[in-house]
mmCIF file of N, CA, C and O and ligand atoms in Angstrom:
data_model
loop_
_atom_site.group_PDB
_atom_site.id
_atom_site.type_symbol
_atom_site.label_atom_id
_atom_site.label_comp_id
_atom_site.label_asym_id
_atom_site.label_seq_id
_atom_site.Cartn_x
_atom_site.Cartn_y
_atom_site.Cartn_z
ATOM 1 N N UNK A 1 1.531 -22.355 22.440
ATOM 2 C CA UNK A 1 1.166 -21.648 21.203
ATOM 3 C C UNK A 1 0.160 -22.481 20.402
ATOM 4 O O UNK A 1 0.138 -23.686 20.650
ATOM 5 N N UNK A 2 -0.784 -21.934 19.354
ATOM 6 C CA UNK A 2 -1.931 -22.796 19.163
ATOM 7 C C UNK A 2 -0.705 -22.728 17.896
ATOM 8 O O UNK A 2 0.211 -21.940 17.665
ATOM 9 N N UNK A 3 -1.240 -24.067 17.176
ATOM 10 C CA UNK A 3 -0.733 -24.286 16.128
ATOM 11 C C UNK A 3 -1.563 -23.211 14.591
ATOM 12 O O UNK A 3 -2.765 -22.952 14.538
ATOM 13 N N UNK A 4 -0.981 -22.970 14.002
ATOM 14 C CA UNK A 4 -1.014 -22.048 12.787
ATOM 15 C C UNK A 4 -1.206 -22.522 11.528
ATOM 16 O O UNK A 4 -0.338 -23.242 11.034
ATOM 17 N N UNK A 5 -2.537 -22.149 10.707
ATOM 18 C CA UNK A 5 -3.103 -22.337 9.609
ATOM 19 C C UNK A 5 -1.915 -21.161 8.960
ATOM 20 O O UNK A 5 -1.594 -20.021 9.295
ATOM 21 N N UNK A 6 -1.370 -22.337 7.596
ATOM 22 C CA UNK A 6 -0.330 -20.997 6.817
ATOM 23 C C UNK A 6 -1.429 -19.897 6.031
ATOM 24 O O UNK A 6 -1.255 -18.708 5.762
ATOM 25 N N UNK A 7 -2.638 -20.798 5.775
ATOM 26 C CA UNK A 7 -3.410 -19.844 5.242
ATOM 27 C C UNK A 7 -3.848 -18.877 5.970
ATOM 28 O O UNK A 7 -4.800 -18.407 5.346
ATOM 29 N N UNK A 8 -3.690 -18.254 7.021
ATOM 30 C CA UNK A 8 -4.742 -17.213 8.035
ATOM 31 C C UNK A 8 -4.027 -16.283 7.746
ATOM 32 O O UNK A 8 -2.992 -16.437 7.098
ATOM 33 N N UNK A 9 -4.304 -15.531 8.027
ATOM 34 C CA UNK A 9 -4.182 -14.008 7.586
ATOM 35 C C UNK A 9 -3.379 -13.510 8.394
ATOM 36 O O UNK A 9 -3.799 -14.087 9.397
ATOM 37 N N UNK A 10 -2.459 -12.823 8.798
ATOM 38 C CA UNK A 10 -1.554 -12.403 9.932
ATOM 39 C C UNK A 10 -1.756 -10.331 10.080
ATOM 40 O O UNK A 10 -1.271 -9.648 9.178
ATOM 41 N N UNK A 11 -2.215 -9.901 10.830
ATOM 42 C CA UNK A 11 -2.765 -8.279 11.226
ATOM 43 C C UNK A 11 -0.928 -8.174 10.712
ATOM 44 O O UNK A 11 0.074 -8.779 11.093
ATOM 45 N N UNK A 12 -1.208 -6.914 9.519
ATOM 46 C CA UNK A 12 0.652 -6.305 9.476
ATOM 47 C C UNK A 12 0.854 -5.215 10.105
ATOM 48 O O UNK A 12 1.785 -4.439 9.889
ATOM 49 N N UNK A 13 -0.055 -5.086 10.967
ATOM 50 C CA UNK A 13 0.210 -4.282 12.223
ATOM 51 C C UNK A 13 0.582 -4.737 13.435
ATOM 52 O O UNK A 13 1.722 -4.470 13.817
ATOM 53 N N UNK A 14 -0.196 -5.420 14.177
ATOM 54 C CA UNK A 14 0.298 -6.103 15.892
ATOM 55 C C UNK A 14 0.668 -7.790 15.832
ATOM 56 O O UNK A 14 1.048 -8.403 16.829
ATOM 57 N N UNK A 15 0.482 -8.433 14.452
ATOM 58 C CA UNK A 15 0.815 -9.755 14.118
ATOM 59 C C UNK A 15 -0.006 -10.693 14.502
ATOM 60 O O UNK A 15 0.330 -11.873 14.596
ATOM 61 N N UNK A 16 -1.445 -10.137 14.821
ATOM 62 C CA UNK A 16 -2.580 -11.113 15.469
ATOM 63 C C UNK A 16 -3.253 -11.879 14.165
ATOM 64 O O UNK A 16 -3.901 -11.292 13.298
ATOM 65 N N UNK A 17 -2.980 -13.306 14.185
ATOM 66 C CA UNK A 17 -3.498 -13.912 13.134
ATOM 67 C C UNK A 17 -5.482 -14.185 13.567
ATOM 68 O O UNK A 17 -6.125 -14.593 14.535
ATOM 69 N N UNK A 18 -5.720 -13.770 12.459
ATOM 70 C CA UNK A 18 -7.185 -13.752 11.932
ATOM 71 C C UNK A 18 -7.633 -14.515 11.679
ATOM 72 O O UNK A 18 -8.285 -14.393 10.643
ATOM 73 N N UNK A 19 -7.660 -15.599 12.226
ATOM 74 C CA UNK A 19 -8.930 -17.164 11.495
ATOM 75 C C UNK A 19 -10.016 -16.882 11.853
ATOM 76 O O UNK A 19 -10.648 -17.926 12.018
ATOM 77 N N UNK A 20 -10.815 -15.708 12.151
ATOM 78 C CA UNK A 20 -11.909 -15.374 11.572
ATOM 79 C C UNK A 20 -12.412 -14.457 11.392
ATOM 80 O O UNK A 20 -12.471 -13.466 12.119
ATOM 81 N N UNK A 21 -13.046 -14.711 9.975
ATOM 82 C CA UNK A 21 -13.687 -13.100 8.757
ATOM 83 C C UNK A 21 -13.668 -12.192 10.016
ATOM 84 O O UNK A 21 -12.752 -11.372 9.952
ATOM 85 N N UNK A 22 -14.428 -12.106 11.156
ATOM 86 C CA UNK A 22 -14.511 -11.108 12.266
ATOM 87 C C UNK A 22 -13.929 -10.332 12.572
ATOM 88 O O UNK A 22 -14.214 -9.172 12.870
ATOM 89 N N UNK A 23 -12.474 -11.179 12.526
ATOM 90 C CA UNK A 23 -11.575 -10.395 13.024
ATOM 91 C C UNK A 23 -10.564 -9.586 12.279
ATOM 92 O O UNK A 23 -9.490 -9.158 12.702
ATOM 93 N N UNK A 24 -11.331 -9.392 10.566
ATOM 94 C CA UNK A 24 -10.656 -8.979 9.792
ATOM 95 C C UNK A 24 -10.822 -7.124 10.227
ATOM 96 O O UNK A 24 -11.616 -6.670 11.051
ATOM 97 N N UNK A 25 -9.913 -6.398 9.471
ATOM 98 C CA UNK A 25 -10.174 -4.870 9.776
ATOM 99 C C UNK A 25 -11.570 -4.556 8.945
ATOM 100 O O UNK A 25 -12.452 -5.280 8.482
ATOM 101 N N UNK A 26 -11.314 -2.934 8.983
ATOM 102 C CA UNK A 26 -12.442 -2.417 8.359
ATOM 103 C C UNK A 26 -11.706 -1.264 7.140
ATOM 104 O O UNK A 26 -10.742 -0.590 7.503
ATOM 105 N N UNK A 27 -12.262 -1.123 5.685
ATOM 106 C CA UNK A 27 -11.970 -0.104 5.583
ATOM 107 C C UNK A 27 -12.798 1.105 5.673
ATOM 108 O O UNK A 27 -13.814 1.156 6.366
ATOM 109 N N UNK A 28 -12.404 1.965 5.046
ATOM 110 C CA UNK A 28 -13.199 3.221 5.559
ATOM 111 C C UNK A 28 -14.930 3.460 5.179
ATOM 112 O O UNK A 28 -15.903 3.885 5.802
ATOM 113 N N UNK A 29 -14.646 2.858 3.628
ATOM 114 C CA UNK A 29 -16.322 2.231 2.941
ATOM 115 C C UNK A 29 -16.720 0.941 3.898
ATOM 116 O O UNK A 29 -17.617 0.319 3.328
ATOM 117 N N UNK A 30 -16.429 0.440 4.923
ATOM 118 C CA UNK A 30 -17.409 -0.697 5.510
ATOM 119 C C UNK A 30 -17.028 -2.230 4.784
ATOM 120 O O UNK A 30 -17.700 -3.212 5.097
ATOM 121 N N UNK A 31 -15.855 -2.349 3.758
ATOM 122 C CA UNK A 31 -15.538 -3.626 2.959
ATOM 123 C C UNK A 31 -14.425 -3.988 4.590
ATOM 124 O O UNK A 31 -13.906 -3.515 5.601
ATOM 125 N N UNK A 32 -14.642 -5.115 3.803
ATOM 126 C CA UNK A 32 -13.410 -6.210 4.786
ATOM 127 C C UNK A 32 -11.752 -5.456 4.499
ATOM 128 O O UNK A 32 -11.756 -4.809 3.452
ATOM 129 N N UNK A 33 -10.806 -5.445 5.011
ATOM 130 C CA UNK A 33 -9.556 -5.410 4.851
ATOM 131 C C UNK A 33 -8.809 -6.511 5.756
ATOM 132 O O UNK A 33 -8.847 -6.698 6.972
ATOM 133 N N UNK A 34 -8.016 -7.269 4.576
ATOM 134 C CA UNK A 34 -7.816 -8.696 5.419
ATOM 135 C C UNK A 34 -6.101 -8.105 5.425
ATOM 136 O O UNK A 34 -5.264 -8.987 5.236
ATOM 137 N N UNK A 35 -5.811 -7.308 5.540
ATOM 138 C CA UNK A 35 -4.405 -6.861 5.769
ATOM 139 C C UNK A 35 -4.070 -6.363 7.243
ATOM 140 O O UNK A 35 -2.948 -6.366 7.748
ATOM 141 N N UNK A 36 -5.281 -5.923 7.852
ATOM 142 C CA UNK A 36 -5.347 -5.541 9.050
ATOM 143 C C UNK A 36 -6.325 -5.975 10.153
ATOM 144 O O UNK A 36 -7.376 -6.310 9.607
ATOM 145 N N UNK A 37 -6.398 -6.103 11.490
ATOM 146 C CA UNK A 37 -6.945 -6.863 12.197
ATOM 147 C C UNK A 37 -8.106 -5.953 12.687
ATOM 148 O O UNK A 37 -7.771 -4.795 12.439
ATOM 149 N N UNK A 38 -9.472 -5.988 13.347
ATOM 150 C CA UNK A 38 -10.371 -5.188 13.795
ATOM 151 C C UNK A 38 -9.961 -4.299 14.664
ATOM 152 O O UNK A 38 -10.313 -3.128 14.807
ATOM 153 N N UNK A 39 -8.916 -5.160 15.446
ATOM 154 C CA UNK A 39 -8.351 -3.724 16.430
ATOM 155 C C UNK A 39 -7.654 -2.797 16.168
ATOM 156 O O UNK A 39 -7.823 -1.698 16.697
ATOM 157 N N UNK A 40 -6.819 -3.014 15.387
ATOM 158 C CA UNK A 40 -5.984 -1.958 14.559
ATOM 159 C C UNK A 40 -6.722 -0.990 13.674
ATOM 160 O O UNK A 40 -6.649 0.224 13.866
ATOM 161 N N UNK A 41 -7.524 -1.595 12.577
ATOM 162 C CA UNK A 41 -7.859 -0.890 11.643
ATOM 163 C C UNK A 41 -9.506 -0.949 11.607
ATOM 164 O O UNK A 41 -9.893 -1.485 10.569
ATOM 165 N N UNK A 42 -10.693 -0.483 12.582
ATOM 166 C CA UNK A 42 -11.674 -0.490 12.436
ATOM 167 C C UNK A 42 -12.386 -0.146 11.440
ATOM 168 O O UNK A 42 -13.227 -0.838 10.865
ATOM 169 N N UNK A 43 -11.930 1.407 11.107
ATOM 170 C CA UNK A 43 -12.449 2.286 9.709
ATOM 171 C C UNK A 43 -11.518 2.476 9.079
ATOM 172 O O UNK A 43 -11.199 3.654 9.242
ATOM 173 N N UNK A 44 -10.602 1.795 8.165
ATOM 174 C CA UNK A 44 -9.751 2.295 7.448
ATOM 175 C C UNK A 44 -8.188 2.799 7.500
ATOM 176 O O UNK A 44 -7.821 3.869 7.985
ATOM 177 N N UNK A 45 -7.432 1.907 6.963
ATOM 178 C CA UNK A 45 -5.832 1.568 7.388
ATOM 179 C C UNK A 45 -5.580 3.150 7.136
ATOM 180 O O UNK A 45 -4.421 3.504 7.352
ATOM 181 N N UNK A 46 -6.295 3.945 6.803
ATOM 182 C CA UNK A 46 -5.601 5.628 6.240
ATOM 183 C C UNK A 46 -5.550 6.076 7.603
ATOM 184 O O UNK A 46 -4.560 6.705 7.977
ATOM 185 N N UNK A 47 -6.533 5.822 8.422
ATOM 186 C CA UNK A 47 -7.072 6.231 9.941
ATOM 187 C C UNK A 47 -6.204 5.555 10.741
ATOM 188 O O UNK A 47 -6.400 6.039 11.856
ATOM 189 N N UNK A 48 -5.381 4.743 10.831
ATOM 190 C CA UNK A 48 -5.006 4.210 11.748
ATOM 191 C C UNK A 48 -3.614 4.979 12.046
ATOM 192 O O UNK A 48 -2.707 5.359 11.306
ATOM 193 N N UNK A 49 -3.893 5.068 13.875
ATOM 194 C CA UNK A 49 -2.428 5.851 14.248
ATOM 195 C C UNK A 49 -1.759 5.340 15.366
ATOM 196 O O UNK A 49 -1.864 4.125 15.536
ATOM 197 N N UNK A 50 -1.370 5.717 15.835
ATOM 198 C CA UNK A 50 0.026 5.554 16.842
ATOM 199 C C UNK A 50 1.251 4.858 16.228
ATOM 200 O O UNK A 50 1.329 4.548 15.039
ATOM 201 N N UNK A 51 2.316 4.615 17.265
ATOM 202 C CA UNK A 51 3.261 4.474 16.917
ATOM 203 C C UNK A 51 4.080 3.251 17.383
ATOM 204 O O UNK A 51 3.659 2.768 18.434
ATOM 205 N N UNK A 52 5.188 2.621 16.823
ATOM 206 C CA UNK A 52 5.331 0.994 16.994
ATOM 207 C C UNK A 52 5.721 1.253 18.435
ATOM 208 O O UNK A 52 5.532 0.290 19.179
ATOM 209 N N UNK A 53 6.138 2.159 18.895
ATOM 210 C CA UNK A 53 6.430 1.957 20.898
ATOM 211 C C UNK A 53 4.859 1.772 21.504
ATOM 212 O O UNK A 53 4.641 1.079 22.498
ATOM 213 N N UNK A 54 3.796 2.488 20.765
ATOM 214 C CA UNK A 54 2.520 2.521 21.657
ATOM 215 C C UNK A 54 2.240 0.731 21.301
ATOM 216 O O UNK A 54 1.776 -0.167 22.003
ATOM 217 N N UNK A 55 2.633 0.747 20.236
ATOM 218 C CA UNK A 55 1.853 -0.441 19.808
ATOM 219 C C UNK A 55 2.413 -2.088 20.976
ATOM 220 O O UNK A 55 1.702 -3.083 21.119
ATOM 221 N N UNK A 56 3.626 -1.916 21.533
ATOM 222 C CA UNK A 56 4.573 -2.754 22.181
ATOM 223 C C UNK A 56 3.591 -2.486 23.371
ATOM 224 O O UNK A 56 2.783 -3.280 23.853
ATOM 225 N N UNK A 57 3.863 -1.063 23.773
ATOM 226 C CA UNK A 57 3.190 -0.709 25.030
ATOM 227 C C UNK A 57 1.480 -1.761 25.301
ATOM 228 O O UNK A 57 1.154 -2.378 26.315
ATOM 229 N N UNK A 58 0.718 -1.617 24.007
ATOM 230 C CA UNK A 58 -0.183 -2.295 23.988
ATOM 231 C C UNK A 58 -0.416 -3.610 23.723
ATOM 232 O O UNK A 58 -1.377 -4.239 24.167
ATOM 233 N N UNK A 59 0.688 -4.173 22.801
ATOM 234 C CA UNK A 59 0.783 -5.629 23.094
ATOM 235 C C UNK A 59 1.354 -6.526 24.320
ATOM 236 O O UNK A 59 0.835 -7.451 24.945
ATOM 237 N N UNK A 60 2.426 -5.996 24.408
ATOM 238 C CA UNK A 60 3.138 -6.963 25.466
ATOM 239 C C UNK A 60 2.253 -7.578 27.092
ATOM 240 O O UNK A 60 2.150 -8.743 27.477
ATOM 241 N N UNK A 61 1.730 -6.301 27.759
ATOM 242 C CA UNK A 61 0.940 -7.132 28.595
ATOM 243 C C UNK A 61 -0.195 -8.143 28.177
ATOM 244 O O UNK A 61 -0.371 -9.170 28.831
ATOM 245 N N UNK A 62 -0.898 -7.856 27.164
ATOM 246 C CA UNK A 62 -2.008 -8.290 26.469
ATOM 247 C C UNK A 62 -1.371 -10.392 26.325
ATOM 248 O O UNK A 62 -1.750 -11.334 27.022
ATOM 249 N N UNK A 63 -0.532 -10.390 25.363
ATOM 250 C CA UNK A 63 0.735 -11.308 25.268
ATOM 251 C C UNK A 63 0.947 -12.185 26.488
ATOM 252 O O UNK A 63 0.589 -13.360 26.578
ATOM 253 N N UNK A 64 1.689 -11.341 27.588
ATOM 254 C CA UNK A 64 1.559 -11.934 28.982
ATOM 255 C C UNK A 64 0.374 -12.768 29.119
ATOM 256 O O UNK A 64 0.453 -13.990 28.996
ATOM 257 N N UNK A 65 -0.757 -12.149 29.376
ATOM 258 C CA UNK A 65 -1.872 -12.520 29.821
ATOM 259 C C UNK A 65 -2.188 -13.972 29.032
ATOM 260 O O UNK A 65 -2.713 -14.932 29.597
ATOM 261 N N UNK A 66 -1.723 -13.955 27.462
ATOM 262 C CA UNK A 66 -2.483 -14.634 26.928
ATOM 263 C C UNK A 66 -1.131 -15.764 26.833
ATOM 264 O O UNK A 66 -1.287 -16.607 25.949
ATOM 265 N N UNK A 67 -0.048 -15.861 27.499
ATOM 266 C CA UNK A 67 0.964 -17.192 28.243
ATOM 267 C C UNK A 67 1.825 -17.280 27.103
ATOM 268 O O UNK A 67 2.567 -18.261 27.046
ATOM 269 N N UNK A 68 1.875 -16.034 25.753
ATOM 270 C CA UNK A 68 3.150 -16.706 24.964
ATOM 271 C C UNK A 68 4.100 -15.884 25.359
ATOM 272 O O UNK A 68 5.005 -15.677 24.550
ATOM 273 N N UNK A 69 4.144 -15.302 26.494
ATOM 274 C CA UNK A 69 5.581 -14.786 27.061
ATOM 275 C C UNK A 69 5.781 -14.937 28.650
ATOM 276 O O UNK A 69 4.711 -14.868 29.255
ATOM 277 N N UNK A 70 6.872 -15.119 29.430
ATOM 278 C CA UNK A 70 6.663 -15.401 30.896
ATOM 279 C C UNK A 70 6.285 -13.930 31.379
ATOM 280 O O UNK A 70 5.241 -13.576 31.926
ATOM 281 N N UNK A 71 7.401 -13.157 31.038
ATOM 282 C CA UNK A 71 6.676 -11.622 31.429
ATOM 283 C C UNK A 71 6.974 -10.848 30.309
ATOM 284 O O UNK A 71 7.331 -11.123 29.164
ATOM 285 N N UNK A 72 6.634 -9.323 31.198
ATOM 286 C CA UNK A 72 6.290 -8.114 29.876
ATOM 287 C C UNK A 72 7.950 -8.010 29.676
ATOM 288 O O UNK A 72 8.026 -7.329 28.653
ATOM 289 N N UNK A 73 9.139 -8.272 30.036
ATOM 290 C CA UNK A 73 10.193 -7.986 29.502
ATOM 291 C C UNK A 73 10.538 -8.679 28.232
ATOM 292 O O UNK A 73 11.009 -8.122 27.240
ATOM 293 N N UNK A 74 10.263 -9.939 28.349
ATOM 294 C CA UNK A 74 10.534 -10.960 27.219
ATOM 295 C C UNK A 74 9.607 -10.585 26.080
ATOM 296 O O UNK A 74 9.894 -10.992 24.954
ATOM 297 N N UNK A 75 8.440 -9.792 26.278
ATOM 298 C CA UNK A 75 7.278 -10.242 25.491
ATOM 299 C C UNK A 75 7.761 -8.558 24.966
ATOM 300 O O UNK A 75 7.792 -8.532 23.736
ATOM 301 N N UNK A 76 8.025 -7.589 25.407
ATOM 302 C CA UNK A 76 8.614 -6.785 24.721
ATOM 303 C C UNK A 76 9.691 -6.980 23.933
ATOM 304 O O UNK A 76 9.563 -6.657 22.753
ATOM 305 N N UNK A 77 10.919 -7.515 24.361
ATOM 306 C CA UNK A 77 12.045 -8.018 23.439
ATOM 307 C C UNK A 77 11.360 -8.739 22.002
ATOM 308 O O UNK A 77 11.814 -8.587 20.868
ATOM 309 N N UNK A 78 10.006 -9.655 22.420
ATOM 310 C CA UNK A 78 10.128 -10.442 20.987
ATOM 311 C C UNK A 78 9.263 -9.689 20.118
ATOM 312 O O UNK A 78 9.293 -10.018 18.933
ATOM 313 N N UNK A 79 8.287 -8.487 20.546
ATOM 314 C CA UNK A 79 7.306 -7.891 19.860
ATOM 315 C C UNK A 79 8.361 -6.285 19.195
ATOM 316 O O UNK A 79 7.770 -5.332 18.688
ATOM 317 N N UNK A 80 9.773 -6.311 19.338
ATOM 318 C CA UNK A 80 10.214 -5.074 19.089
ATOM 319 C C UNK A 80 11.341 -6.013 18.187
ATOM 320 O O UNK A 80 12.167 -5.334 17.577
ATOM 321 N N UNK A 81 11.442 -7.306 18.060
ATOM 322 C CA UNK A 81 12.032 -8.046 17.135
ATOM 323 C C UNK A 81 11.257 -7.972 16.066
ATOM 324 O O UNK A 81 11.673 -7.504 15.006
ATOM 325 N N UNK A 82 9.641 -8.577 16.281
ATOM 326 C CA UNK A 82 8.771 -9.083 15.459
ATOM 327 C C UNK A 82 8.165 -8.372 14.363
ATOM 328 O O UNK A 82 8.016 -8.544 13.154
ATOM 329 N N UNK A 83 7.852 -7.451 15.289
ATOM 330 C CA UNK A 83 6.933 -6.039 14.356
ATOM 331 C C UNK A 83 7.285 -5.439 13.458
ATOM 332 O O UNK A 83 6.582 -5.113 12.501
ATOM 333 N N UNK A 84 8.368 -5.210 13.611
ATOM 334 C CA UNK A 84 9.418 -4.261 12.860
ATOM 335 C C UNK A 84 8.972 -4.656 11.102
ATOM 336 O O UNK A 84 8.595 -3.884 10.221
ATOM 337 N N UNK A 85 9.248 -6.503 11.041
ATOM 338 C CA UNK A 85 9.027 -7.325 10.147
ATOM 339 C C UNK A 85 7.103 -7.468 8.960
ATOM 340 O O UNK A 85 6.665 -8.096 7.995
ATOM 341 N N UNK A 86 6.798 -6.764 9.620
ATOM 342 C CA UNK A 86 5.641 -6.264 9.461
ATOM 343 C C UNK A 86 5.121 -5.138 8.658
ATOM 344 O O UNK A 86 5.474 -4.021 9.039
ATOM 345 N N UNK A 87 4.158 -5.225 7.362
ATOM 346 C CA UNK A 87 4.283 -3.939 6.463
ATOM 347 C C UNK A 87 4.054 -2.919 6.801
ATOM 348 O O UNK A 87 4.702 -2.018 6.268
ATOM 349 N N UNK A 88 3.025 -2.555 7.847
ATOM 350 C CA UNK A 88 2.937 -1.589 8.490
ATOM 351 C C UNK A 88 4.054 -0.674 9.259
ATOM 352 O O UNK A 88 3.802 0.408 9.790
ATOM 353 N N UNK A 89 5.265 -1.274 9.220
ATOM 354 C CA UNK A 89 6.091 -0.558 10.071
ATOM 355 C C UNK A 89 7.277 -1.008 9.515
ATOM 356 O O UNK A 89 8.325 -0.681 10.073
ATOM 357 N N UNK A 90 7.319 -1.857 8.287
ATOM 358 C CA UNK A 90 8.977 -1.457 7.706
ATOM 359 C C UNK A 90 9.210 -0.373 6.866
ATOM 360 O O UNK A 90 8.137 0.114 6.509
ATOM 361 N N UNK A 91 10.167 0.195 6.413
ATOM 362 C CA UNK A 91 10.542 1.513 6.341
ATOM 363 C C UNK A 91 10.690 1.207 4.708
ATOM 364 O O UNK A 91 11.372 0.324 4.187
ATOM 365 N N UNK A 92 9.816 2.238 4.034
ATOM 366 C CA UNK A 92 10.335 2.355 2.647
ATOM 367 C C UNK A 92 11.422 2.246 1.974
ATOM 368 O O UNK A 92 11.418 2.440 0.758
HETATM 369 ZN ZN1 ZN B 1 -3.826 -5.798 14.421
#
C-alpha cells in the first residue's frame, strides 16, 4: 500500500485518493469537484449513476490488478465493508 497524505482528498464514491488536481471530478459547469474522483464524476455528481453492487463489480478486479487484494473475493469483502462508509452511499 503506498503510504497516505491525510491531506488528499479521498473519491466518496469508489475511495480512490486524489493526490492530483487531475484526478479531481468534474462538475457540470467545468469547476473542479474535489469530493469526487474523474472517474466517477466527470460532468457533475447530479449525473452520476449506478449502483454500489456495479460499483464493487467495477472496483474489485481493478484492486486485484493493482496488488491491494490477493483476489476478487477478498477485494470484494473489503470494498462492500468500505464503501458503504462513504458519502455517496450512506443512507440518510
Ligand atoms: Zn471515484
Amino acid at each position: 500500500m503506498k503510504e497516505m497524505n491525510p491531506n488528499t482528498p479521498v473519491c466518496q464514491s469508489c475511495g480512490m485518493p486524489m493526490s492530483d488536481p487531475n484526478e479531481y471530478g468534474k462538475n457540470a459547469d467545468g469547476t473542479a469537484n474535489t469530493k469526487y474522483c474523474i472517474y466517477c464524476c466527470p460532468k457533475g455528481a447530479e449525473n452520476m449513476s449506478g449502483t454500489l453492487e456495479e460499483m464493487i463489480d467495477f472496483c474489485a478486479p481493478l484492486e486485484v490488478k493493482l496488488g491491494l487484494h490477493p483476489d476478487e473475493a477478498a477485494a470484494r469483502a473489503a470494498l462492500a465493508a468500505y464503501l458503504p462508509t462513504l458519502e455517496r452511499w450512506k443512507k440518510a
